[in-house]
mmCIF file of C-alpha atoms in Angstrom:
data_model
loop_
_atom_site.group_PDB
_atom_site.id
_atom_site.type_symbol
_atom_site.label_atom_id
_atom_site.label_comp_id
_atom_site.label_asym_id
_atom_site.label_seq_id
_atom_site.Cartn_x
_atom_site.Cartn_y
_atom_site.Cartn_z
ATOM 1 C CA MET A 1 -49.805 23.454 3.683
ATOM 2 C CA ARG A 2 -49.222 22.600 6.819
ATOM 3 C CA LEU A 3 -51.773 19.420 7.486
ATOM 4 C CA PHE A 4 -50.218 18.122 3.569
ATOM 5 C CA LYS A 5 -46.255 18.760 5.104
ATOM 6 C CA LEU A 6 -47.344 16.690 7.469
ATOM 7 C CA THR A 7 -48.963 13.573 6.076
ATOM 8 C CA MET A 8 -46.334 12.959 3.670
ATOM 9 C CA LEU A 9 -43.602 12.927 6.797
ATOM 10 C CA LEU A 10 -46.303 10.438 8.302
ATOM 11 C CA PHE A 11 -46.185 8.299 5.705
ATOM 12 C CA VAL A 12 -42.567 8.633 4.776
ATOM 13 C CA GLY A 13 -41.682 7.833 8.692
ATOM 14 C CA LEU A 14 -44.707 4.924 8.093
ATOM 15 C CA LEU A 15 -42.764 3.151 4.903
ATOM 16 C CA LEU A 16 -39.925 3.585 6.542
ATOM 17 C CA SER A 17 -40.973 1.344 9.386
ATOM 18 C CA ALA A 18 -42.721 -0.914 7.673
ATOM 19 C CA GLN A 19 -38.771 -1.519 5.367
ATOM 20 C CA GLN A 20 -37.420 -1.613 9.134
ATOM 21 C CA VAL A 21 -40.837 -4.553 9.858
ATOM 22 C CA TRP A 22 -40.430 -6.545 6.915
ATOM 23 C CA ALA A 23 -36.478 -7.023 6.708
ATOM 24 C CA THR A 24 -36.202 -10.852 7.311
ATOM 25 C CA GLN A 25 -33.598 -13.529 7.555
ATOM 26 C CA ILE A 26 -33.370 -16.193 5.177
ATOM 27 C CA THR A 27 -31.246 -18.610 6.479
ATOM 28 C CA VAL A 28 -28.612 -21.271 4.312
ATOM 29 C CA SER A 29 -28.135 -24.639 5.456
ATOM 30 C CA LYS A 30 -26.205 -27.721 4.204
ATOM 31 C CA ASN A 31 -29.959 -30.048 5.975
ATOM 32 C CA GLY A 32 -32.108 -26.737 6.269
ATOM 33 C CA ASP A 33 -35.026 -25.557 3.151
ATOM 34 C CA ILE A 34 -32.300 -23.610 1.155
ATOM 35 C CA THR A 35 -29.118 -25.447 0.689
ATOM 36 C CA SER A 36 -26.737 -23.127 -2.056
ATOM 37 C CA VAL A 37 -26.782 -19.577 -0.661
ATOM 38 C CA GLN A 38 -27.623 -18.611 -4.525
ATOM 39 C CA ALA A 39 -31.010 -19.842 -4.101
ATOM 40 C CA GLY A 40 -31.388 -18.473 -0.632
ATOM 41 C CA ILE A 41 -30.034 -15.128 -2.189
ATOM 42 C CA ASP A 42 -32.838 -15.614 -5.229
ATOM 43 C CA GLN A 43 -35.664 -15.804 -2.983
ATOM 44 C CA ALA A 44 -34.614 -13.006 -0.517
ATOM 45 C CA GLN A 45 -35.538 -9.145 -0.720
ATOM 46 C CA PRO A 46 -34.775 -5.788 -1.128
ATOM 47 C CA GLY A 47 -32.759 -5.051 3.474
ATOM 48 C CA ASP A 48 -32.827 -8.648 3.895
ATOM 49 C CA THR A 49 -30.402 -11.042 5.510
ATOM 50 C CA VAL A 50 -28.798 -14.664 4.226
ATOM 51 C CA PHE A 51 -27.566 -15.982 6.657
ATOM 52 C CA VAL A 52 -25.371 -19.228 5.981
ATOM 53 C CA LYS A 53 -25.436 -21.556 8.492
ATOM 54 C CA ALA A 54 -21.472 -23.628 8.426
ATOM 55 C CA GLY A 55 -20.612 -26.176 5.967
ATOM 56 C CA ARG A 56 -19.423 -26.124 2.933
ATOM 57 C CA TYR A 57 -21.245 -24.714 -0.299
ATOM 58 C CA VAL A 58 -19.259 -25.411 -3.472
ATOM 59 C CA GLU A 59 -20.718 -22.624 -5.324
ATOM 60 C CA TYR A 60 -19.456 -20.387 -8.873
ATOM 61 C CA ASN A 61 -20.283 -17.391 -9.764
ATOM 62 C CA ILE A 62 -23.025 -16.020 -7.459
ATOM 63 C CA GLN A 63 -25.208 -12.989 -8.354
ATOM 64 C CA ILE A 64 -25.968 -10.525 -5.170
ATOM 65 C CA ASP A 65 -28.149 -7.613 -7.854
ATOM 66 C CA LYS A 66 -29.962 -6.710 -4.850
ATOM 67 C CA ARG A 67 -29.288 -5.017 -1.830
ATOM 68 C CA ILE A 68 -28.703 -6.750 0.810
ATOM 69 C CA THR A 69 -26.358 -8.570 3.539
ATOM 70 C CA LEU A 70 -24.156 -11.663 3.944
ATOM 71 C CA LEU A 71 -23.840 -13.131 6.795
ATOM 72 C CA GLY A 72 -21.877 -16.230 7.539
ATOM 73 C CA GLU A 73 -22.007 -18.632 11.555
ATOM 74 C CA ASP A 74 -18.647 -19.430 11.843
ATOM 75 C CA ASN A 75 -17.062 -22.235 9.468
ATOM 76 C CA ALA A 76 -19.237 -20.882 6.384
ATOM 77 C CA ILE A 77 -17.224 -21.449 3.180
ATOM 78 C CA ILE A 78 -18.377 -20.577 -0.411
ATOM 79 C CA ASP A 79 -15.964 -22.991 -2.500
ATOM 80 C CA GLY A 80 -15.327 -21.996 -5.691
ATOM 81 C CA ASP A 81 -14.030 -24.834 -6.594
ATOM 82 C CA GLU A 82 -11.922 -23.237 -9.245
ATOM 83 C CA GLN A 83 -14.608 -23.239 -11.695
ATOM 84 C CA GLY A 84 -15.290 -19.393 -12.088
ATOM 85 C CA PHE A 85 -15.920 -16.502 -9.885
ATOM 86 C CA VAL A 86 -17.056 -16.771 -6.430
ATOM 87 C CA VAL A 87 -19.273 -13.345 -5.265
ATOM 88 C CA VAL A 88 -19.945 -10.974 -7.895
ATOM 89 C CA VAL A 89 -21.928 -7.706 -6.000
ATOM 90 C CA LYS A 90 -23.349 -6.056 -8.840
ATOM 91 C CA ALA A 91 -25.781 -3.923 -5.993
ATOM 92 C CA ASP A 92 -25.072 -0.746 -4.149
ATOM 93 C CA SER A 93 -25.558 -0.601 -0.297
ATOM 94 C CA THR A 94 -24.485 -4.787 -0.628
ATOM 95 C CA VAL A 95 -22.787 -6.212 2.999
ATOM 96 C CA ILE A 96 -20.776 -9.166 3.110
ATOM 97 C CA LYS A 97 -19.437 -10.041 7.254
ATOM 98 C CA ASP A 98 -18.231 -13.287 8.897
ATOM 99 C CA ILE A 99 -17.906 -15.441 6.548
ATOM 100 C CA GLU A 100 -15.378 -17.524 4.626
ATOM 101 C CA VAL A 101 -14.690 -17.720 0.280
ATOM 102 C CA HIS A 102 -12.627 -20.203 -1.503
ATOM 103 C CA ASN A 103 -11.024 -21.250 -4.650
ATOM 104 C CA SER A 104 -12.163 -18.743 -7.322
ATOM 105 C CA LYS A 105 -10.448 -19.765 -11.672
ATOM 106 C CA ALA A 106 -7.081 -18.383 -12.372
ATOM 107 C CA GLY A 107 -6.548 -16.344 -14.925
ATOM 108 C CA PHE A 108 -6.613 -12.806 -16.370
ATOM 109 C CA MET A 109 -8.751 -13.295 -19.243
ATOM 110 C CA ASP A 110 -11.021 -12.372 -17.249
ATOM 111 C CA ASP A 111 -9.500 -11.545 -13.704
ATOM 112 C CA TYR A 112 -11.016 -14.149 -12.367
ATOM 113 C CA ALA A 113 -11.542 -13.053 -7.876
ATOM 114 C CA GLY A 114 -13.145 -14.908 -4.657
ATOM 115 C CA ILE A 115 -15.650 -10.795 -4.223
ATOM 116 C CA VAL A 116 -16.200 -8.809 -7.220
ATOM 117 C CA VAL A 117 -17.064 -5.845 -7.145
ATOM 118 C CA GLU A 118 -18.791 -4.186 -9.896
ATOM 119 C CA GLU A 119 -20.009 -0.573 -10.511
ATOM 120 C CA ALA A 120 -21.560 -1.053 -7.127
ATOM 121 C CA ASN A 121 -21.377 1.956 -4.659
ATOM 122 C CA ASN A 122 -21.357 1.261 -1.168
ATOM 123 C CA VAL A 123 -20.843 -1.828 -1.195
ATOM 124 C CA HIS A 124 -18.952 -3.715 3.074
ATOM 125 C CA ILE A 125 -17.058 -6.065 3.172
ATOM 126 C CA GLU A 126 -15.937 -7.123 6.676
ATOM 127 C CA ASN A 127 -14.207 -9.929 8.518
ATOM 128 C CA VAL A 128 -14.207 -11.847 5.133
ATOM 129 C CA LYS A 129 -11.739 -15.183 4.964
ATOM 130 C CA MET A 130 -10.034 -14.824 1.575
ATOM 131 C CA VAL A 131 -8.927 -18.291 0.537
ATOM 132 C CA ASN A 132 -6.175 -19.429 -2.682
ATOM 133 C CA ASN A 133 -8.165 -16.522 -4.738
ATOM 134 C CA PHE A 134 -6.558 -15.792 -7.736
ATOM 135 C CA PHE A 135 -7.753 -11.938 -6.964
ATOM 136 C CA GLY A 136 -9.080 -11.586 -3.475
ATOM 137 C CA ILE A 137 -11.262 -8.480 -3.491
ATOM 138 C CA TYR A 138 -11.830 -6.566 -7.017
ATOM 139 C CA LEU A 139 -13.499 -3.450 -7.101
ATOM 140 C CA ALA A 140 -14.488 -1.816 -10.608
ATOM 141 C CA LYS A 141 -16.089 1.180 -11.022
ATOM 142 C CA SER A 142 -16.711 1.945 -7.391
ATOM 143 C CA GLU A 143 -18.105 4.476 -4.739
ATOM 144 C CA GLY A 144 -17.573 4.551 -1.094
ATOM 145 C CA THR A 145 -16.776 0.606 -0.274
ATOM 146 C CA ILE A 146 -15.593 -0.333 2.408
ATOM 147 C CA VAL A 147 -12.208 -3.347 3.250
ATOM 148 C CA LYS A 148 -12.432 -3.716 6.651
ATOM 149 C CA GLY A 149 -10.565 -6.249 8.779
ATOM 150 C CA ASN A 150 -9.972 -9.307 5.696
ATOM 151 C CA HIS A 151 -7.530 -12.143 6.165
ATOM 152 C CA ILE A 152 -6.840 -12.446 2.457
ATOM 153 C CA ILE A 153 -4.359 -15.092 1.867
ATOM 154 C CA ALA A 154 -2.637 -17.886 -1.379
ATOM 155 C CA SER A 155 0.284 -19.768 -2.255
ATOM 156 C CA ARG A 156 1.233 -18.288 -5.757
ATOM 157 C CA GLN A 157 4.715 -18.713 -7.049
ATOM 158 C CA ARG A 158 4.839 -16.807 -9.808
ATOM 159 C CA GLU A 159 3.651 -13.678 -11.127
ATOM 160 C CA THR A 160 2.499 -15.085 -14.344
ATOM 161 C CA ASN A 161 -0.571 -17.713 -12.031
ATOM 162 C CA SER A 162 -1.343 -14.621 -9.831
ATOM 163 C CA GLY A 163 -3.655 -11.465 -9.011
ATOM 164 C CA ASN A 164 -3.314 -9.050 -6.407
ATOM 165 C CA GLY A 165 -4.854 -9.404 -2.408
ATOM 166 C CA ILE A 166 -7.587 -6.561 -2.983
ATOM 167 C CA HIS A 167 -7.403 -4.609 -6.363
ATOM 168 C CA LEU A 168 -8.901 -1.717 -6.723
ATOM 169 C CA TRP A 169 -9.684 0.320 -10.755
ATOM 170 C CA TYR A 170 -10.891 3.067 -10.963
ATOM 171 C CA THR A 171 -12.406 3.777 -7.430
ATOM 172 C CA LYS A 172 -13.515 6.918 -5.731
ATOM 173 C CA ASP A 173 -13.557 7.415 -1.116
ATOM 174 C CA VAL A 174 -12.692 3.787 0.040
ATOM 175 C CA GLU A 175 -11.577 2.536 3.185
ATOM 176 C CA ILE A 176 -9.148 0.127 3.244
ATOM 177 C CA THR A 177 -8.269 -0.403 6.335
ATOM 178 C CA ASN A 178 -6.839 -3.574 8.670
ATOM 179 C CA ASN A 179 -6.520 -6.364 6.184
ATOM 180 C CA TYR A 180 -3.643 -8.813 6.137
ATOM 181 C CA VAL A 181 -2.705 -9.929 2.536
ATOM 182 C CA SER A 182 -0.093 -12.527 1.978
ATOM 183 C CA GLY A 183 0.674 -14.601 -0.769
ATOM 184 C CA HIS A 184 -1.008 -12.811 -3.932
ATOM 185 C CA ARG A 185 1.520 -11.151 -7.206
ATOM 186 C CA ASP A 186 0.423 -7.473 -5.245
ATOM 187 C CA GLY A 187 -0.971 -7.321 -2.332
ATOM 188 C CA LEU A 188 -2.537 -4.090 -3.022
ATOM 189 C CA TYR A 189 -3.403 -2.582 -6.045
ATOM 190 C CA PHE A 190 -4.160 0.692 -6.864
ATOM 191 C CA GLU A 191 -4.800 1.914 -10.523
ATOM 192 C CA PHE A 192 -7.049 5.056 -11.253
ATOM 193 C CA VAL A 193 -8.387 6.043 -7.733
ATOM 194 C CA GLU A 194 -9.197 8.381 -6.471
ATOM 195 C CA GLY A 195 -9.679 10.395 -2.482
ATOM 196 C CA ALA A 196 -8.796 6.547 -0.892
ATOM 197 C CA PHE A 197 -7.697 5.742 3.187
ATOM 198 C CA ILE A 198 -5.471 3.189 3.076
ATOM 199 C CA ALA A 199 -4.900 2.182 7.329
ATOM 200 C CA GLY A 200 -3.134 -0.757 8.888
ATOM 201 C CA ASN A 201 -2.999 -3.023 7.305
ATOM 202 C CA GLU A 202 -0.255 -5.829 6.895
ATOM 203 C CA SER A 203 1.195 -7.159 3.756
ATOM 204 C CA GLU A 204 3.998 -9.172 3.061
ATOM 205 C CA ASN A 205 5.115 -12.187 1.515
ATOM 206 C CA ASN A 206 3.800 -11.548 -2.045
ATOM 207 C CA ILE A 207 5.518 -12.613 -5.578
ATOM 208 C CA ARG A 208 5.451 -8.325 -5.993
ATOM 209 C CA TYR A 209 4.575 -5.760 -4.469
ATOM 210 C CA GLY A 210 2.961 -4.580 -1.082
ATOM 211 C CA ILE A 211 1.247 -2.598 -2.074
ATOM 212 C CA HIS A 212 1.723 -1.386 -6.552
ATOM 213 C CA PHE A 213 -0.750 2.558 -7.155
ATOM 214 C CA MET A 214 -0.963 4.179 -10.097
ATOM 215 C CA TYR A 215 -2.137 7.163 -11.070
ATOM 216 C CA SER A 216 -3.934 7.460 -8.109
ATOM 217 C CA ASP A 217 -4.299 11.426 -6.694
ATOM 218 C CA ASN A 218 -4.773 12.459 -3.396
ATOM 219 C CA CYS A 219 -4.752 9.020 -1.902
ATOM 220 C CA ARG A 220 -3.797 9.176 1.998
ATOM 221 C CA TYR A 221 -1.372 5.623 3.736
ATOM 222 C CA GLU A 222 -0.504 5.143 7.058
ATOM 223 C CA ARG A 223 -0.074 2.762 9.379
ATOM 224 C CA ASN A 224 0.617 0.743 7.428
ATOM 225 C CA THR A 225 3.295 -2.325 7.390
ATOM 226 C CA PHE A 226 4.448 -3.424 3.796
ATOM 227 C CA ARG A 227 7.062 -6.037 4.979
ATOM 228 C CA ASP A 228 9.395 -8.856 2.877
ATOM 229 C CA ASN A 229 8.021 -8.008 -0.326
ATOM 230 C CA GLY A 230 9.159 -8.778 -3.803
ATOM 231 C CA GLY A 231 10.171 -5.895 -4.226
ATOM 232 C CA GLY A 232 8.766 -3.140 -1.499
ATOM 233 C CA VAL A 233 5.958 -0.893 -2.542
ATOM 234 C CA ALA A 234 6.143 1.567 -5.899
ATOM 235 C CA VAL A 235 4.257 4.484 -6.169
ATOM 236 C CA MET A 236 3.887 5.247 -9.814
ATOM 237 C CA TYR A 237 2.319 8.296 -11.790
ATOM 238 C CA THR A 238 0.541 10.157 -8.870
ATOM 239 C CA SER A 239 0.383 13.500 -7.293
ATOM 240 C CA ASN A 240 -0.210 14.296 -4.036
ATOM 241 C CA VAL A 241 0.383 11.691 -1.492
ATOM 242 C CA GLU A 242 0.563 10.883 2.273
ATOM 243 C CA ILE A 243 2.195 8.388 3.081
ATOM 244 C CA VAL A 244 2.450 9.026 6.851
ATOM 245 C CA ASN A 245 3.283 6.516 10.126
ATOM 246 C CA ASN A 246 4.296 3.390 7.663
ATOM 247 C CA HIS A 247 6.399 0.749 8.528
ATOM 248 C CA PHE A 248 8.566 -0.464 5.885
ATOM 249 C CA ALA A 249 10.895 -4.309 6.506
ATOM 250 C CA ASP A 250 13.202 -6.418 5.343
ATOM 251 C CA ASN A 251 12.726 -6.130 1.811
ATOM 252 C CA TRP A 252 15.907 -7.444 0.330
ATOM 253 C CA GLY A 253 16.884 -8.926 -2.551
ATOM 254 C CA SER A 254 19.427 -7.519 -6.173
ATOM 255 C CA SER A 255 16.035 -5.151 -7.216
ATOM 256 C CA ALA A 256 14.158 -5.269 -4.010
ATOM 257 C CA TYR A 257 13.541 -1.651 -1.639
ATOM 258 C CA GLY A 258 11.454 -0.269 0.537
ATOM 259 C CA MET A 259 9.810 1.846 -1.319
ATOM 260 C CA LEU A 260 9.911 3.192 -4.597
ATOM 261 C CA LEU A 261 8.415 6.062 -5.750
ATOM 262 C CA LYS A 262 8.897 7.224 -9.320
ATOM 263 C CA GLU A 263 7.124 10.110 -10.608
ATOM 264 C CA ILE A 264 5.498 11.272 -7.734
ATOM 265 C CA ASN A 265 4.594 15.157 -6.916
ATOM 266 C CA ARG A 266 4.263 17.510 -3.959
ATOM 267 C CA SER A 267 3.674 15.025 -1.590
ATOM 268 C CA ILE A 268 4.709 13.257 2.085
ATOM 269 C CA VAL A 269 6.778 10.844 3.634
ATOM 270 C CA THR A 270 6.758 12.205 7.116
ATOM 271 C CA GLY A 271 7.048 8.929 10.121
ATOM 272 C CA ASN A 272 7.863 6.209 8.425
ATOM 273 C CA THR A 273 10.355 3.434 9.231
ATOM 274 C CA PHE A 274 12.976 2.432 6.602
ATOM 275 C CA THR A 275 14.547 -1.148 8.069
ATOM 276 C CA ASN A 276 16.349 -3.701 6.999
ATOM 277 C CA ASN A 277 15.930 -2.726 3.223
ATOM 278 C CA SER A 278 17.819 -3.155 0.376
ATOM 279 C CA VAL A 279 17.767 0.150 -0.202
ATOM 280 C CA GLY A 280 14.815 3.166 1.523
ATOM 281 C CA LEU A 281 13.859 4.546 -0.034
ATOM 282 C CA TYR A 282 14.373 5.002 -4.136
ATOM 283 C CA MET A 283 12.710 8.378 -5.622
ATOM 284 C CA GLU A 284 13.025 8.975 -9.846
ATOM 285 C CA ALA A 285 11.297 12.065 -11.768
ATOM 286 C CA SER A 286 9.460 12.929 -8.367
ATOM 287 C CA SER A 287 9.769 16.203 -7.653
ATOM 288 C CA ARG A 288 8.486 19.265 -5.309
ATOM 289 C CA ASN A 289 8.460 16.151 -2.944
ATOM 290 C CA LYS A 290 8.560 16.746 1.329
ATOM 291 C CA VAL A 291 10.460 13.812 3.662
ATOM 292 C CA LYS A 292 10.316 14.402 6.353
ATOM 293 C CA ASP A 293 10.581 12.791 10.712
ATOM 294 C CA ASN A 294 12.239 9.409 8.758
ATOM 295 C CA ALA A 295 13.650 6.586 10.689
ATOM 296 C CA PHE A 296 16.005 4.687 8.161
ATOM 297 C CA GLU A 297 18.091 2.276 10.062
ATOM 298 C CA GLN A 298 20.129 -0.421 8.566
ATOM 299 C CA ASN A 299 19.646 -0.703 5.074
ATOM 300 C CA GLY A 300 21.585 -1.869 2.575
ATOM 301 C CA TRP A 301 21.013 2.431 1.147
ATOM 302 C CA ALA A 302 18.841 4.038 2.453
ATOM 303 C CA VAL A 303 17.606 6.345 0.522
ATOM 304 C CA LYS A 304 18.827 6.751 -3.668
ATOM 305 C CA LEU A 305 17.625 9.626 -5.007
ATOM 306 C CA MET A 306 17.960 10.044 -9.410
ATOM 307 C CA ALA A 307 20.043 12.914 -10.720
ATOM 308 C CA ASN A 308 16.187 13.388 -13.152
ATOM 309 C CA SER A 309 15.246 14.187 -8.666
ATOM 310 C CA THR A 310 14.498 17.736 -8.549
ATOM 311 C CA ASN A 311 13.254 20.825 -5.941
ATOM 312 C CA ASN A 312 12.726 17.429 -3.270
ATOM 313 C CA THR A 313 13.231 17.776 0.666
ATOM 314 C CA PHE A 314 14.927 16.158 3.718
ATOM 315 C CA THR A 315 14.466 17.684 7.208
ATOM 316 C CA GLU A 316 15.011 15.788 10.424
ATOM 317 C CA ASN A 317 15.357 12.305 9.585
ATOM 318 C CA ASN A 318 17.198 9.582 11.417
ATOM 319 C CA PHE A 319 19.821 8.330 9.604
ATOM 320 C CA ILE A 320 21.893 4.871 11.259
ATOM 321 C CA ALA A 321 23.983 1.825 10.715
ATOM 322 C CA ASN A 322 23.581 1.650 6.719
ATOM 323 C CA SER A 323 26.338 0.663 4.716
ATOM 324 C CA PHE A 324 25.024 3.269 2.254
ATOM 325 C CA GLU A 325 23.584 6.469 3.468
ATOM 326 C CA VAL A 326 22.429 8.691 0.374
ATOM 327 C CA SER A 327 23.394 7.963 -3.353
ATOM 328 C CA THR A 328 23.139 8.652 -7.179
ATOM 329 C CA ASN A 329 24.519 8.228 -9.978
ATOM 330 C CA SER A 330 25.173 12.152 -11.134
ATOM 331 C CA ARG A 331 27.971 14.829 -9.937
ATOM 332 C CA MET A 332 24.612 17.607 -10.481
ATOM 333 C CA ASN A 333 21.903 17.983 -7.780
ATOM 334 C CA TYR A 334 18.570 20.264 -9.224
ATOM 335 C CA SER A 335 17.654 21.864 -5.914
ATOM 336 C CA ASN A 336 16.687 18.650 -3.802
ATOM 337 C CA ASN A 337 17.250 20.026 0.449
ATOM 338 C CA PHE A 338 19.151 17.893 3.053
ATOM 339 C CA ASP A 339 18.860 19.248 6.283
ATOM 340 C CA HIS A 340 18.696 19.070 10.225
ATOM 341 C CA ASN A 341 19.152 15.304 10.067
ATOM 342 C CA TYR A 342 20.678 12.542 12.409
ATOM 343 C CA TRP A 343 23.348 11.032 10.445
ATOM 344 C CA SER A 344 24.792 8.296 12.369
ATOM 345 C CA GLN A 345 27.945 7.853 9.770
ATOM 346 C CA TYR A 346 28.589 11.237 10.897
ATOM 347 C CA GLU A 347 31.835 12.675 11.549
ATOM 348 C CA GLY A 348 32.287 16.285 12.182
ATOM 349 C CA TYR A 349 32.129 17.928 15.548
ATOM 350 C CA ASP A 350 29.916 20.407 17.692
ATOM 351 C CA LEU A 351 32.388 23.019 19.545
ATOM 352 C CA ASP A 352 29.135 25.843 19.982
ATOM 353 C CA ARG A 353 27.407 22.832 21.843
ATOM 354 C CA ASP A 354 23.778 24.178 20.010
ATOM 355 C CA GLY A 355 23.281 20.685 19.493
ATOM 356 C CA VAL A 356 23.514 21.130 15.096
ATOM 357 C CA GLY A 357 27.663 19.554 13.539
ATOM 358 C CA ASP A 358 29.988 22.797 12.632
ATOM 359 C CA VAL A 359 30.722 21.173 9.528
ATOM 360 C CA PRO A 360 28.981 19.632 6.243
ATOM 361 C CA HIS A 361 27.698 16.651 6.481
ATOM 362 C CA ARG A 362 28.429 15.020 2.842
ATOM 363 C CA PRO A 363 26.242 11.338 2.192
ATOM 364 C CA VAL A 364 26.908 9.822 -0.764
ATOM 365 C CA ARG A 365 29.779 8.437 -0.644
ATOM 366 C CA LEU A 366 32.399 8.023 -4.007
ATOM 367 C CA PHE A 367 31.895 4.530 -3.348
ATOM 368 C CA SER A 368 28.266 5.001 -4.073
ATOM 369 C CA ILE A 369 28.625 6.411 -7.758
ATOM 370 C CA LEU A 370 31.554 3.741 -8.073
ATOM 371 C CA VAL A 371 28.994 0.861 -7.471
ATOM 372 C CA GLU A 372 26.344 2.155 -9.404
ATOM 373 C CA LYS A 373 28.429 2.695 -12.201
ATOM 374 C CA GLN A 374 30.196 -0.396 -11.301
ATOM 375 C CA PRO A 375 27.498 -2.922 -8.911
ATOM 376 C CA GLN A 376 30.128 -5.923 -8.784
ATOM 377 C CA SER A 377 32.429 -3.134 -6.554
ATOM 378 C CA LEU A 378 30.316 -3.733 -3.724
ATOM 379 C CA LEU A 379 32.489 -6.552 -3.334
ATOM 380 C CA LEU A 380 35.063 -3.808 -1.914
ATOM 381 C CA LEU A 381 33.084 -2.153 0.475
ATOM 382 C CA ARG A 382 34.935 -2.390 3.614
ATOM 383 C CA SER A 383 38.386 -2.458 2.197
ATOM 384 C CA LEU A 384 41.027 -0.005 3.625
ATOM 385 C CA LEU A 385 41.814 1.098 -0.254
ATOM 386 C CA ILE A 386 37.116 1.777 -0.127
ATOM 387 C CA ASP A 387 37.596 3.886 3.369
ATOM 388 C CA LEU A 388 40.585 6.308 1.548
ATOM 389 C CA LEU A 389 38.822 7.696 -1.850
ATOM 390 C CA ASP A 390 36.258 8.296 0.523
ATOM 391 C CA ALA A 391 37.832 10.417 3.490
ATOM 392 C CA ALA A 392 39.304 12.109 0.225
ATOM 393 C CA GLU A 393 36.447 13.035 -1.329
ATOM 394 C CA LYS A 394 35.402 14.264 1.233
ATOM 395 C CA PHE A 395 38.122 16.768 1.532
ATOM 396 C CA MET A 396 38.127 17.418 -2.689
ATOM 397 C CA PRO A 397 34.939 16.362 -4.054
ATOM 398 C CA VAL A 398 35.541 15.698 -7.396
ATOM 399 C CA LEU A 399 33.012 12.737 -8.172
ATOM 400 C CA THR A 400 29.640 13.379 -5.588
ATOM 401 C CA PRO A 401 27.675 15.689 -5.777
ATOM 402 C CA GLU A 402 29.021 19.153 -4.131
ATOM 403 C CA THR A 403 25.729 20.749 -3.829
ATOM 404 C CA LEU A 404 24.246 17.107 -2.179
ATOM 405 C CA ILE A 405 25.359 17.602 1.413
ATOM 406 C CA ASP A 406 23.479 19.047 4.930
ATOM 407 C CA SER A 407 25.095 22.093 5.979
ATOM 408 C CA LYS A 408 22.667 22.236 9.521
ATOM 409 C CA PRO A 409 23.248 17.600 10.384
ATOM 410 C CA GLN A 410 21.857 17.416 14.126
ATOM 411 C CA MET A 411 24.546 15.926 16.439
ATOM 412 C CA GLU A 412 21.596 13.214 18.726
ATOM 413 C CA PRO A 413 18.911 11.418 16.960
ATOM 414 C CA VAL A 414 16.224 14.088 15.677
ATOM 415 C CA LEU A 415 13.727 11.952 16.429
#
């Protein structure tokens, strides 16, 4: 019996070794024997590498239906000529690396994309330059895919004729790291995604959101930058999300914000910076979230907390030089708690020198309530009348939520 097992192990080892030996490289070049990328893929065996030499290859609907590595030389470009999908991956463990993919067809009827991964697992897409595709990279019903270090750009002007840079639908355990995305509808879009890890990406100048995800639980987002997008970042209908050490900046406009949380529960927002946004953080119908160790600086509104949000905690955050620190739309506050934050507009004192203000801080100005109800009144922001109203409201709150206070404001920044 023992001899039989040893024989089988040896046989399997020989098979694996033979497979590695048999793996070959097929070269595609403009002046070689194989001049078409699809022809190179068709001739490849599972495990082979298809190497594309420099040049522009006008092809579309390229099908990868076996496990290969598609590798490009510098300036190797597959150009879809706006005729259809450019590359369609349907094989597990496919690798696409160091190549350029240009000009897919545009259209929502078929969700055209530069690279589509459809019902294939453990696919690896790295260092690919995507130019002027409708959707850049589109993952559907796949698991374990890695999308790393890609440069994805487009120059669309309207939502109606633009797809997303990186689009995930019904995927699981995906890593999206160190990509640059610009000029699409949403930089990154996730729907029905589970267990994704998104880190080190830069998403800017997109028409709608830097990142937009819905129904995507148990994901972690860290060290990403979302800058100058139409609406910042939107996080909707999701639970157990970790949003850590990201930078939300320059999302500026009448309906723009750094990050929108809508019906988000039991999640963590920590270590982020919100700088120069119309609204830093907008929360609606969200509950039991922890907002800690974040910096809100030079925003129009640092936080807009709608009254239908409950049981959220804001601790040890910095609120510096915002026009409005916190705004809400009701006198009611349902167990949202502010504690140990630093407020640059705090006017209290610290007689016992313990670093904590001796009187509570009320971050909600009466004027912010008025602006919420009558946006045109924002024209009075710097007027003496508004300052007098705010001062009176601090002593005798009538319209602002009486319990929405920080009872232990910090005298110095906490970060």
